[in-house]
Short mmCIF file of C-alpha atoms and ligand atoms in Angstrom, two decimals:
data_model
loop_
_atom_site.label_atom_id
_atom_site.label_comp_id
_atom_site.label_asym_id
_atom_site.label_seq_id
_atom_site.Cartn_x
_atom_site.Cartn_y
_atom_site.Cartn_z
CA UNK A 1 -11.52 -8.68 -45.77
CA UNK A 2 -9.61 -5.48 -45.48
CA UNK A 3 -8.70 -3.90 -48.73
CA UNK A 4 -6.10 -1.11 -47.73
CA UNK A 5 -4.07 -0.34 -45.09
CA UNK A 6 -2.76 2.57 -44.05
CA UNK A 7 0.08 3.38 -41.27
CA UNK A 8 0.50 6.76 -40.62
CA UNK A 9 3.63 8.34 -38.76
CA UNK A 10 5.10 11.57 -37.98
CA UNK A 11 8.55 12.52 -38.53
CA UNK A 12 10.71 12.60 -34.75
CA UNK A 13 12.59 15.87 -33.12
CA UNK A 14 15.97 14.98 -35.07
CA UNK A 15 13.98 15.35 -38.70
CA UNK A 16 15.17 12.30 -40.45
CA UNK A 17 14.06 9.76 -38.74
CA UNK A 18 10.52 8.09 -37.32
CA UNK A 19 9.98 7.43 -33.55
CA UNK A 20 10.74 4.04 -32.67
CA UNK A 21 7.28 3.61 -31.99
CA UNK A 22 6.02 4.58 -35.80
CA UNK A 23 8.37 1.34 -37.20
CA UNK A 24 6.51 -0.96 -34.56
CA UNK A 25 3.27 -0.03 -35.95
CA UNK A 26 4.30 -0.34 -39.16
CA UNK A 27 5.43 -4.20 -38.41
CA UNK A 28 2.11 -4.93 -37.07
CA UNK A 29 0.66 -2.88 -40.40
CA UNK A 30 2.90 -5.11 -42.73
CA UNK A 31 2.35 -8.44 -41.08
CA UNK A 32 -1.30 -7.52 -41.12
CA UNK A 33 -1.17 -6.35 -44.35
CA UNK A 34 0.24 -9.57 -45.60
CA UNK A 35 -2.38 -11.81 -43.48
CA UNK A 36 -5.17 -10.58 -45.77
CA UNK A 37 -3.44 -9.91 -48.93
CA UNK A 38 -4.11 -6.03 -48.28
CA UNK A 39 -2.35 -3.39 -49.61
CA UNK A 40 -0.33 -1.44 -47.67
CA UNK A 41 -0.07 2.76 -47.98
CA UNK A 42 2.73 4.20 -45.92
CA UNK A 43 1.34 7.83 -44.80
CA UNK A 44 4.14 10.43 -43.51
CA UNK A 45 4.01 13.95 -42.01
CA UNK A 46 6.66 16.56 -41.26
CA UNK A 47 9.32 19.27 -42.29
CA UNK A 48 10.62 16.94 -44.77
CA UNK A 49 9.74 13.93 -45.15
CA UNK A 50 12.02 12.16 -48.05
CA UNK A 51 15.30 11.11 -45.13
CA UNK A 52 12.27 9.31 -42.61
CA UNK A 53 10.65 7.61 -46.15
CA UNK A 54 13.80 6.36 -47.04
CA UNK A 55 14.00 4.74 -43.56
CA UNK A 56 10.91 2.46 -44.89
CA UNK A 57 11.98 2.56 -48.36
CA UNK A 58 12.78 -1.25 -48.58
CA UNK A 59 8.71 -1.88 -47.03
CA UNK A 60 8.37 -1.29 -50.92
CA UNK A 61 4.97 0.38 -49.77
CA UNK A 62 3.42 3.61 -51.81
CA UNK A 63 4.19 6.70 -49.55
CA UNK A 64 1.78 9.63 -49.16
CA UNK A 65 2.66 12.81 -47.33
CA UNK A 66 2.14 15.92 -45.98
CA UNK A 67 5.38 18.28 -45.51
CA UNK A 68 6.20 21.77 -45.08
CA UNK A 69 7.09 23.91 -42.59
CA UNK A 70 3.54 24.48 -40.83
CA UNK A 71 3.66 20.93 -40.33
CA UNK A 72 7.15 20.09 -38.42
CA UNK A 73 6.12 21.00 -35.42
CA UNK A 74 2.59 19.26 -33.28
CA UNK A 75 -0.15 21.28 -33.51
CA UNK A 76 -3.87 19.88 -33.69
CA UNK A 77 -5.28 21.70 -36.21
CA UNK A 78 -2.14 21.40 -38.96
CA UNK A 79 -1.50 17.48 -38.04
CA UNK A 80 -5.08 16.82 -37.82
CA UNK A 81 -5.70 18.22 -41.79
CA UNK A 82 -2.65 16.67 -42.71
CA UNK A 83 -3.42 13.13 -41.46
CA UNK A 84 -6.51 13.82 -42.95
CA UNK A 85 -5.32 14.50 -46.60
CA UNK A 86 -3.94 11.17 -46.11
CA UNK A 87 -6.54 8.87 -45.15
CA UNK A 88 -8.73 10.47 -47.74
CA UNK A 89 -6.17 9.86 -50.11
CA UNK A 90 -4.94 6.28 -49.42
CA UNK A 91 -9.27 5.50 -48.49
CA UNK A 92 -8.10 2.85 -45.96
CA UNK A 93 -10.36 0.07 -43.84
CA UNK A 94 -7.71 0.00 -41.22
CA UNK A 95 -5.41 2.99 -40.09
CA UNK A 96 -2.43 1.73 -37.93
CA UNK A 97 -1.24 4.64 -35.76
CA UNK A 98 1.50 4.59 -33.65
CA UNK A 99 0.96 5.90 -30.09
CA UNK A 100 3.29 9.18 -29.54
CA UNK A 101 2.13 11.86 -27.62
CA UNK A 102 1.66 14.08 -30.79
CA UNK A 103 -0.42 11.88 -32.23
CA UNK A 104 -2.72 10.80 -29.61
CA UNK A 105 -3.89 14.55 -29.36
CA UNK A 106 -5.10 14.48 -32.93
CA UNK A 107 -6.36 11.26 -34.03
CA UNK A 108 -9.58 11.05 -32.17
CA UNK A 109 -10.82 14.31 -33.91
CA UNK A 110 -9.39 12.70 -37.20
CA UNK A 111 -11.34 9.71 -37.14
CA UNK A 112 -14.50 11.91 -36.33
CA UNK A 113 -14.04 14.09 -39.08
CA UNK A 114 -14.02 10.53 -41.70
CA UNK A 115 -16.61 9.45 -39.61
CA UNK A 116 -14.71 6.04 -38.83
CA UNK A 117 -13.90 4.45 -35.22
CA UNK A 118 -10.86 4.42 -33.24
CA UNK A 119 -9.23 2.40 -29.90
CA UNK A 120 -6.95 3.62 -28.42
CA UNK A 121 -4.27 2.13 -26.15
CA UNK A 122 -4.03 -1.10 -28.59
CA UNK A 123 -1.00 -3.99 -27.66
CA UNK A 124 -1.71 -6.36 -30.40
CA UNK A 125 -3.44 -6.35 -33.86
CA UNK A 126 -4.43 -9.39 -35.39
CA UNK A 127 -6.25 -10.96 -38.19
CA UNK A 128 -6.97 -14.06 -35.50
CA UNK A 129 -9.81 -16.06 -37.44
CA UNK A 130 -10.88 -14.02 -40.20
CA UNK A 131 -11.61 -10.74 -38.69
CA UNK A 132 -9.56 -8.04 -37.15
CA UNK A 133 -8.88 -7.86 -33.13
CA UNK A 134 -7.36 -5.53 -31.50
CA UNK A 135 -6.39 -5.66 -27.39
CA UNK A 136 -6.01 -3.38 -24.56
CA UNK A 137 -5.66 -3.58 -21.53
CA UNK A 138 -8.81 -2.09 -18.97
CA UNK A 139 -8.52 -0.97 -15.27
CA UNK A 140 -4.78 -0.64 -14.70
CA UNK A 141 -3.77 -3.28 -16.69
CA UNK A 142 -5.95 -6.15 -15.12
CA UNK A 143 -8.70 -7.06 -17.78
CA UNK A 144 -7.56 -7.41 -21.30
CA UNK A 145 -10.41 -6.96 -24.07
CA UNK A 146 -10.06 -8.45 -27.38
CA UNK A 147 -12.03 -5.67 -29.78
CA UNK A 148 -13.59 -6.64 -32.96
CA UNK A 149 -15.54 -3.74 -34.71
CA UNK A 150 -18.20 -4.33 -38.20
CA UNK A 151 -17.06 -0.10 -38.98
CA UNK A 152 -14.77 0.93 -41.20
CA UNK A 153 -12.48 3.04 -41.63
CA UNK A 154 -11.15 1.55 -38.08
CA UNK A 155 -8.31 3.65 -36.56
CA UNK A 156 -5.99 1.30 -33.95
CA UNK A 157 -3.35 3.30 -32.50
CA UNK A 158 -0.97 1.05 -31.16
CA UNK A 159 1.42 1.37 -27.62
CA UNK A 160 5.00 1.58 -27.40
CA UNK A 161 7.09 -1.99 -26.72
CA UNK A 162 4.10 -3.71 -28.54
CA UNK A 163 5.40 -5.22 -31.57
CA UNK A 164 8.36 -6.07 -33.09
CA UNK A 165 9.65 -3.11 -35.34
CA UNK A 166 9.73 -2.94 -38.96
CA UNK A 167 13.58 -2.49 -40.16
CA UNK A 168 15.64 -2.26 -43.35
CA UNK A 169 18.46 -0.82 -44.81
CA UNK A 170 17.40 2.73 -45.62
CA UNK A 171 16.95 3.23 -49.84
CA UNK A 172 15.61 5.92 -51.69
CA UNK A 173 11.78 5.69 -51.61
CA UNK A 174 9.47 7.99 -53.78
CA UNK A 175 7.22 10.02 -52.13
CA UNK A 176 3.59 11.43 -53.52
CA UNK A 177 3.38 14.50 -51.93
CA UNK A 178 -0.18 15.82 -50.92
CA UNK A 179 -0.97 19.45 -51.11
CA UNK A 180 -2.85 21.04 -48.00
CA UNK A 181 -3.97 24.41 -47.83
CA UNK A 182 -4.35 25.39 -44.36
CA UNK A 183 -6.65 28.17 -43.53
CA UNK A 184 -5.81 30.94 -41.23
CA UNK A 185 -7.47 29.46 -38.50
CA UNK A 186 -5.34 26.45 -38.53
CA UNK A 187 -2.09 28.31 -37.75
CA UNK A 188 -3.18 30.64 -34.76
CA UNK A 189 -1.53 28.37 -32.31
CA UNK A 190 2.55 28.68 -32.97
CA UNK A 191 4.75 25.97 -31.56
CA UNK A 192 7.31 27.02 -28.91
CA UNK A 193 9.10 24.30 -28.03
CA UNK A 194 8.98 21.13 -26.12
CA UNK A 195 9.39 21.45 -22.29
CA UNK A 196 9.38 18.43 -19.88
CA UNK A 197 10.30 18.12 -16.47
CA UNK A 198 14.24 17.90 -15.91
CA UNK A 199 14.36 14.92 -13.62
CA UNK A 200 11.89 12.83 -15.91
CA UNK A 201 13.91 14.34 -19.47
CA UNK A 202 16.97 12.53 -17.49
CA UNK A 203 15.28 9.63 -15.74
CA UNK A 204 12.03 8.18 -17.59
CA UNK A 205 13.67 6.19 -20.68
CA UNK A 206 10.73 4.00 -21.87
CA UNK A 207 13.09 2.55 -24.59
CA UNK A 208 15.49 1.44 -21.70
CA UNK A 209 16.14 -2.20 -21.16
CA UNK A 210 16.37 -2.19 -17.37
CA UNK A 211 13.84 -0.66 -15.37
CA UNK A 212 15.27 0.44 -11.99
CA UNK A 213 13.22 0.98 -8.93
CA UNK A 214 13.79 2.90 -5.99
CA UNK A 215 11.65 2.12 -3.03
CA UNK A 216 11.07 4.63 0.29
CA UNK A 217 13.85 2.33 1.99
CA UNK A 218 16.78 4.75 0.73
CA UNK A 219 15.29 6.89 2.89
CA UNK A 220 15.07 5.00 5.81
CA UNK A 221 17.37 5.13 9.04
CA UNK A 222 20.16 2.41 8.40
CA UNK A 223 21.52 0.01 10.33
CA UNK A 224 23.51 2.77 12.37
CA UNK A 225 20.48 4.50 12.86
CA UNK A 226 20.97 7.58 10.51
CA UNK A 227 19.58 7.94 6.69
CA UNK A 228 22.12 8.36 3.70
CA UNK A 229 20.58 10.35 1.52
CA UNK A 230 23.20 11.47 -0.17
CA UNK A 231 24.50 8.23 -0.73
CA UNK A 232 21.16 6.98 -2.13
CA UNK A 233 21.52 9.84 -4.76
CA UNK A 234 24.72 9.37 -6.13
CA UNK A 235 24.61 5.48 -5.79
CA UNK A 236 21.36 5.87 -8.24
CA UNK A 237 22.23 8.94 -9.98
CA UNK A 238 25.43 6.95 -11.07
CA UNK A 239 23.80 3.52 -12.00
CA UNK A 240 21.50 5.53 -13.94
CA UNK A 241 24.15 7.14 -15.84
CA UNK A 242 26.27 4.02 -16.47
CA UNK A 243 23.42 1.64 -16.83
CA UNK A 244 21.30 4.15 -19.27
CA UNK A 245 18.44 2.45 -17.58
CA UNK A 246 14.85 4.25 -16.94
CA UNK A 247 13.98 4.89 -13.66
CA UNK A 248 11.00 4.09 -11.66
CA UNK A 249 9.77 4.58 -7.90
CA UNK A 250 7.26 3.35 -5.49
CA UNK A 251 4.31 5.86 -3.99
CA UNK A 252 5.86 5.77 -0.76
CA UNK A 253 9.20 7.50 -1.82
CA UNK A 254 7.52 9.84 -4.84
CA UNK A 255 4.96 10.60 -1.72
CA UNK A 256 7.55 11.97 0.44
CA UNK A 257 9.35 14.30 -2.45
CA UNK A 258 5.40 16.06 -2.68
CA UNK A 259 5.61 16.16 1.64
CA UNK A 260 8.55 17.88 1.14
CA UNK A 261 10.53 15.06 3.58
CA UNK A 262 14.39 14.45 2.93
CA UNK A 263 13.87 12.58 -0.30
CA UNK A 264 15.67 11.89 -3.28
CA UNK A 265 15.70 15.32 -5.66
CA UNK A 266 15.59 13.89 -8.69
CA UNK A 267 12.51 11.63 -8.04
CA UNK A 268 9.04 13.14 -8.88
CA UNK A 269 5.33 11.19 -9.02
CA UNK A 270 6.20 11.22 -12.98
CA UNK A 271 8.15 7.97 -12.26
CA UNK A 272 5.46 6.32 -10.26
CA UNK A 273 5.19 2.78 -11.20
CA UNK A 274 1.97 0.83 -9.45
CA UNK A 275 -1.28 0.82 -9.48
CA UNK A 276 -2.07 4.38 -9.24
CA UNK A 277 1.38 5.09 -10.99
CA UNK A 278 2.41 3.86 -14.55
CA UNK A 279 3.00 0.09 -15.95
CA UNK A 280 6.30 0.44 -18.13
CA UNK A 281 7.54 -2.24 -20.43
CA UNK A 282 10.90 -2.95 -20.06
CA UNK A 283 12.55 -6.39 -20.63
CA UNK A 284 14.18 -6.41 -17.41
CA UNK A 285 13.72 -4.72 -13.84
CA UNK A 286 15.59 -4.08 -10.34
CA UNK A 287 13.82 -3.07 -7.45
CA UNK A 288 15.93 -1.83 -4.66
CA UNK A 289 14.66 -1.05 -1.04
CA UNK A 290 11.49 -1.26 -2.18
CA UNK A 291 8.56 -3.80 -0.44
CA UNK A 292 6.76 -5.26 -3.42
CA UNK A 293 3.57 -4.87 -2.04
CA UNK A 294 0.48 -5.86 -4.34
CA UNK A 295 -0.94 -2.50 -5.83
CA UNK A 296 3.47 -1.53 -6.44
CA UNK A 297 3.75 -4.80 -8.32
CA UNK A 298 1.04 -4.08 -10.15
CA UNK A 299 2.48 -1.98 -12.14
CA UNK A 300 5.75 -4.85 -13.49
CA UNK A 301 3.27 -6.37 -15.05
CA UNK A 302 4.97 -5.80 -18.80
CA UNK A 303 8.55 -6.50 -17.12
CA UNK A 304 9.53 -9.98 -18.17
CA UNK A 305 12.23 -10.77 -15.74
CA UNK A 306 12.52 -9.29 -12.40
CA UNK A 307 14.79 -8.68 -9.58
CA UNK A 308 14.63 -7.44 -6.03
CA UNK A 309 17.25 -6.19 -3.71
CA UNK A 310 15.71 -6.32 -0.30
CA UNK A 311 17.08 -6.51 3.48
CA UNK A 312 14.01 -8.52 4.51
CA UNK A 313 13.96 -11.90 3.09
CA UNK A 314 10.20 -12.43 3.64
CA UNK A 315 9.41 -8.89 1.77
CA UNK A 316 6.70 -8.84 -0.66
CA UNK A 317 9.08 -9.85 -3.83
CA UNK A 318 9.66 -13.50 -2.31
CA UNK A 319 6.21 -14.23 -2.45
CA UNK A 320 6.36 -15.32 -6.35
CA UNK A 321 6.67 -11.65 -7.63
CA UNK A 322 10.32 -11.64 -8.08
CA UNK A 323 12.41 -13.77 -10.54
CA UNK A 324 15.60 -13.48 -8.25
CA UNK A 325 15.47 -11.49 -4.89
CA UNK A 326 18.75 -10.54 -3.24
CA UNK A 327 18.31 -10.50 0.30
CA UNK A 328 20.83 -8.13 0.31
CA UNK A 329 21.61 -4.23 1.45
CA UNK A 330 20.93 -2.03 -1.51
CA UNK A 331 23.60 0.76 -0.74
CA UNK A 332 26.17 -2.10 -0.77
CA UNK A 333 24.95 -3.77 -3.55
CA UNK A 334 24.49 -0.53 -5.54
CA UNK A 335 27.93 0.00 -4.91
CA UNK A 336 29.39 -2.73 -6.12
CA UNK A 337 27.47 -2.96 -9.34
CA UNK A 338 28.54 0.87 -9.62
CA UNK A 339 32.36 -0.35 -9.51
CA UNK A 340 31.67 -3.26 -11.96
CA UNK A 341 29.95 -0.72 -14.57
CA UNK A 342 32.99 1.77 -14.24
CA UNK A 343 35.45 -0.96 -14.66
CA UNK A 344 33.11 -2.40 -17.79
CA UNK A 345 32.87 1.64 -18.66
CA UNK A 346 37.16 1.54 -18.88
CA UNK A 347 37.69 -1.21 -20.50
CA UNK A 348 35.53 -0.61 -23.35
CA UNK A 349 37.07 3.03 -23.50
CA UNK A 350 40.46 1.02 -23.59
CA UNK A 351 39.28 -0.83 -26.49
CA UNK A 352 38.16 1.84 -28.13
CA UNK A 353 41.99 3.75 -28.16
CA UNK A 354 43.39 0.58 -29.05
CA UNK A 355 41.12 0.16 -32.13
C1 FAD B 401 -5.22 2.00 -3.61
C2 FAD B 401 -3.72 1.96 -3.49
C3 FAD B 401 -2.95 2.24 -4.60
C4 FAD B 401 -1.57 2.21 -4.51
N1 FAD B 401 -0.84 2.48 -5.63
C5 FAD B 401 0.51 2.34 -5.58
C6 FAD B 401 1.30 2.55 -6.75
O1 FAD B 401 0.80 2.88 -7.82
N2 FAD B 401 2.64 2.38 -6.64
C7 FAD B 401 3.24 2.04 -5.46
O2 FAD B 401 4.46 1.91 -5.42
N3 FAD B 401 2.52 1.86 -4.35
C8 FAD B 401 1.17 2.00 -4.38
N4 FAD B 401 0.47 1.84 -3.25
C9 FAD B 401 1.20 1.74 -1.95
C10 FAD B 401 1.80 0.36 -1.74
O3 FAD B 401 0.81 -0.47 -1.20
C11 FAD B 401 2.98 0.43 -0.82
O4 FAD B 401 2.63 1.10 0.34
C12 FAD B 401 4.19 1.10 -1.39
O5 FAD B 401 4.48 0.65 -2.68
C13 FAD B 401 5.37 0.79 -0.45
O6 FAD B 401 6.52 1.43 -0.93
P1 FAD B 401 7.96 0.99 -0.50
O7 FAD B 401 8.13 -0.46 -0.70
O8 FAD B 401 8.89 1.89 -1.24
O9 FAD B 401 8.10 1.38 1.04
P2 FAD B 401 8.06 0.50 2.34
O10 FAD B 401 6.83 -0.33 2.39
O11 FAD B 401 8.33 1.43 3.44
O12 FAD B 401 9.29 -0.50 2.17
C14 FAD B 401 10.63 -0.12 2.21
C15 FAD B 401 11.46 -1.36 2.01
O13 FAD B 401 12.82 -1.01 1.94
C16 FAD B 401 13.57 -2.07 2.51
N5 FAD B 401 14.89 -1.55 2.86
C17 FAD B 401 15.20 -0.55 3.75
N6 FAD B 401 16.55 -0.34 3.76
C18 FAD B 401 17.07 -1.20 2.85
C19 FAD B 401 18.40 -1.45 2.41
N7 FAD B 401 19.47 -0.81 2.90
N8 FAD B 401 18.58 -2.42 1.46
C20 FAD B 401 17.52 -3.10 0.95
N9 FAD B 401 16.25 -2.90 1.34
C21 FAD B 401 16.04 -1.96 2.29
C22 FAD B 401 12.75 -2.52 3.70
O14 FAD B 401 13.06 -3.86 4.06
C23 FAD B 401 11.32 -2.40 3.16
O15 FAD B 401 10.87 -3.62 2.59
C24 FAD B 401 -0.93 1.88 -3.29
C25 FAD B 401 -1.72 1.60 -2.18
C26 FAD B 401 -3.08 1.63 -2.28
C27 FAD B 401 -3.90 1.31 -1.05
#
């Protein structure tokens, strides 16, 4: 039986709202919450906190937080006491954490410091028959443990695209604020600012619902014997833009931007997808020029419905691993779907002045 449970989020960039992953957690907190008959403590931390708790006002949960201007901005030792505060306040079996970068710094350290457990890297939560299990994924995404644990206070911090999130119409929630003194030594280390590459800031969109996939054949000599870079680039660049989908890339091309070949510019090992690259989760995905060999498609394996654009018809996406393949030449069929968004693009602008 689990008593309490906590989920504990930090306020996003824009200050008002959560990260999209913070309401997904706290679905799988709720619906866990109301498997057991548990209550349910909503635990916030940030500049201000009172426009993100109204976000999760209608959750009709108590809210603790932590607030202030030493704790807008990530830093280990200023989250870390913060989401302490909480947990000592709200003495929860089960802390549901959602998995954002700021947060995955600081909650290992957190759950040593209330000597309770932690898993990382969690897809599911739940209360199955009678006791809690939690799932990740091991080596690359091929075994999947189911993790029960006797322990508590049991941290699960969950992954992005994992559960359905919680949503309401925003209403005015009240918030018990929690005092924390922070030492000196909790504030040496002064936040500057966020930096992240500029072709994954404009490319990698993990909330995207098409993932597209470039593959080293847009580098490739063409049927008149020549490559088209340039082509390649804007044909993607553009789709990108219109499509506002994330983009991903096989080993081969992301290889040849680190050889320093003629590759695309904008393409970096950051959007790697494979088996020694990253496994997005994206409801859809496109892979252009691109073989589909085993350890690539490896890495679809959270893409529910996928499509290939490939010139050879016995490539490694018509072997089962594509939904659709379009034995087809990319640039052409890039180009196309390129005109089709602008027109889309037009019309809707049209719309828009006539409304
Ligand atoms: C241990 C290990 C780990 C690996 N990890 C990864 C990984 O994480 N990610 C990964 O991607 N790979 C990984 N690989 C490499 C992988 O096996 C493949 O070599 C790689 O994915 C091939 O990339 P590609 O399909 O882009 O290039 P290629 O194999 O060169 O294929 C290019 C394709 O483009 C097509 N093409 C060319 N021109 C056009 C056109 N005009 N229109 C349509 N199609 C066209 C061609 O028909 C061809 O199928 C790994 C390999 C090993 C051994």
């Amino acid at each position: 039986m689990e008593n309490n449970i906590l989920c504990v989020a930090h306020v996003d960039e824009s200050g008002t709202t959560l990260p999209k992953v913070a309401y997904e957690a706290l679905g799988a907190a709720i619906d866990l919450a109301a498997q057991y008959g548990s209550s349910l403590t909503i635990g916030l931390l940030g500049g201000e906190v009172q426009a993100a708790a109204n976000s999760v006002g209608t959750v009709g949960a108590p809210i603790l937080a932590v607030a202030g201007p030493e704790f807008e901005h990530p830093r280990y030792a200023s989250d870390a006491a913060a989401v302490e505060a909480i947990c000592r306040a709200a003495s929860p079996d089960i802390v549901i954490v959602p998995g954002t970068s700021r947060f995955m710094r600081v909650m290992a350290g957190v759950a040593q410091r209330l000597n309770a457990k932690i898993n990382t890297h969690v897809t599911s939560i739940d209360a199955g028959d009678g006791a809690v299990t939690a799932k990740r994924w091991f080596y690359r995404q091929r075994i999947e443990a189911l993790i029960r644990r006797e322990a508590r206070p049991w941290f699960l911090v969950l992954d992005s695209g994992c559960h359905a999130a919680c949503s309401g119409v925003p209403s005015t929630a009240a918030v018990q604020m929690l005092k924390v003194e922070l030492p000196e030594s909790a504030k040496r280390t002064t936040f500057c600012g966020i930096r992240t590459p500029s072709s994954s800031a404009q490319t990698i969109r993990p909330d995207a619902k098409l993932l597209f996939v470039a593959g080293a054949g847009w580098c490739k000599k063409q049927a008149d014997g020549k490559t088209h870079l340039p082509e390649a680039e804007t044909a993607i660049l553009e789709f990108l833009r219109t499509s506002g989908a994330s983009l991903g890339g096989s080993k081969s091309l992301v290889d040849q931007s680190g050889e320093n070949q003629a590759v695309l510019g904008f393409m970096t090992h950051l959007n790697q997808v494979g088996q020694t690259g990253s496994t997005p989760r994206h409801p859809k995905g496109l892979s252009t020029c691109c073989h589909g060999e085993e350890p690539h498609v490896v890495g679809w394996r959270f893409v529910n419905e996928r499509r290939a654009v490939n010139l050879d018809p016995n490539c490694g996406w018509a072997r089962g691993k594509a939904d659709v393949l379009y034995a087809a030449d990319a640039f052409q069929v890039m180009a196309r779907l390129n005109e089709l968004l602008a027109k889309r693009a037009t019309r809707e602008e049209e719309l828009v002045s006539q409304t």
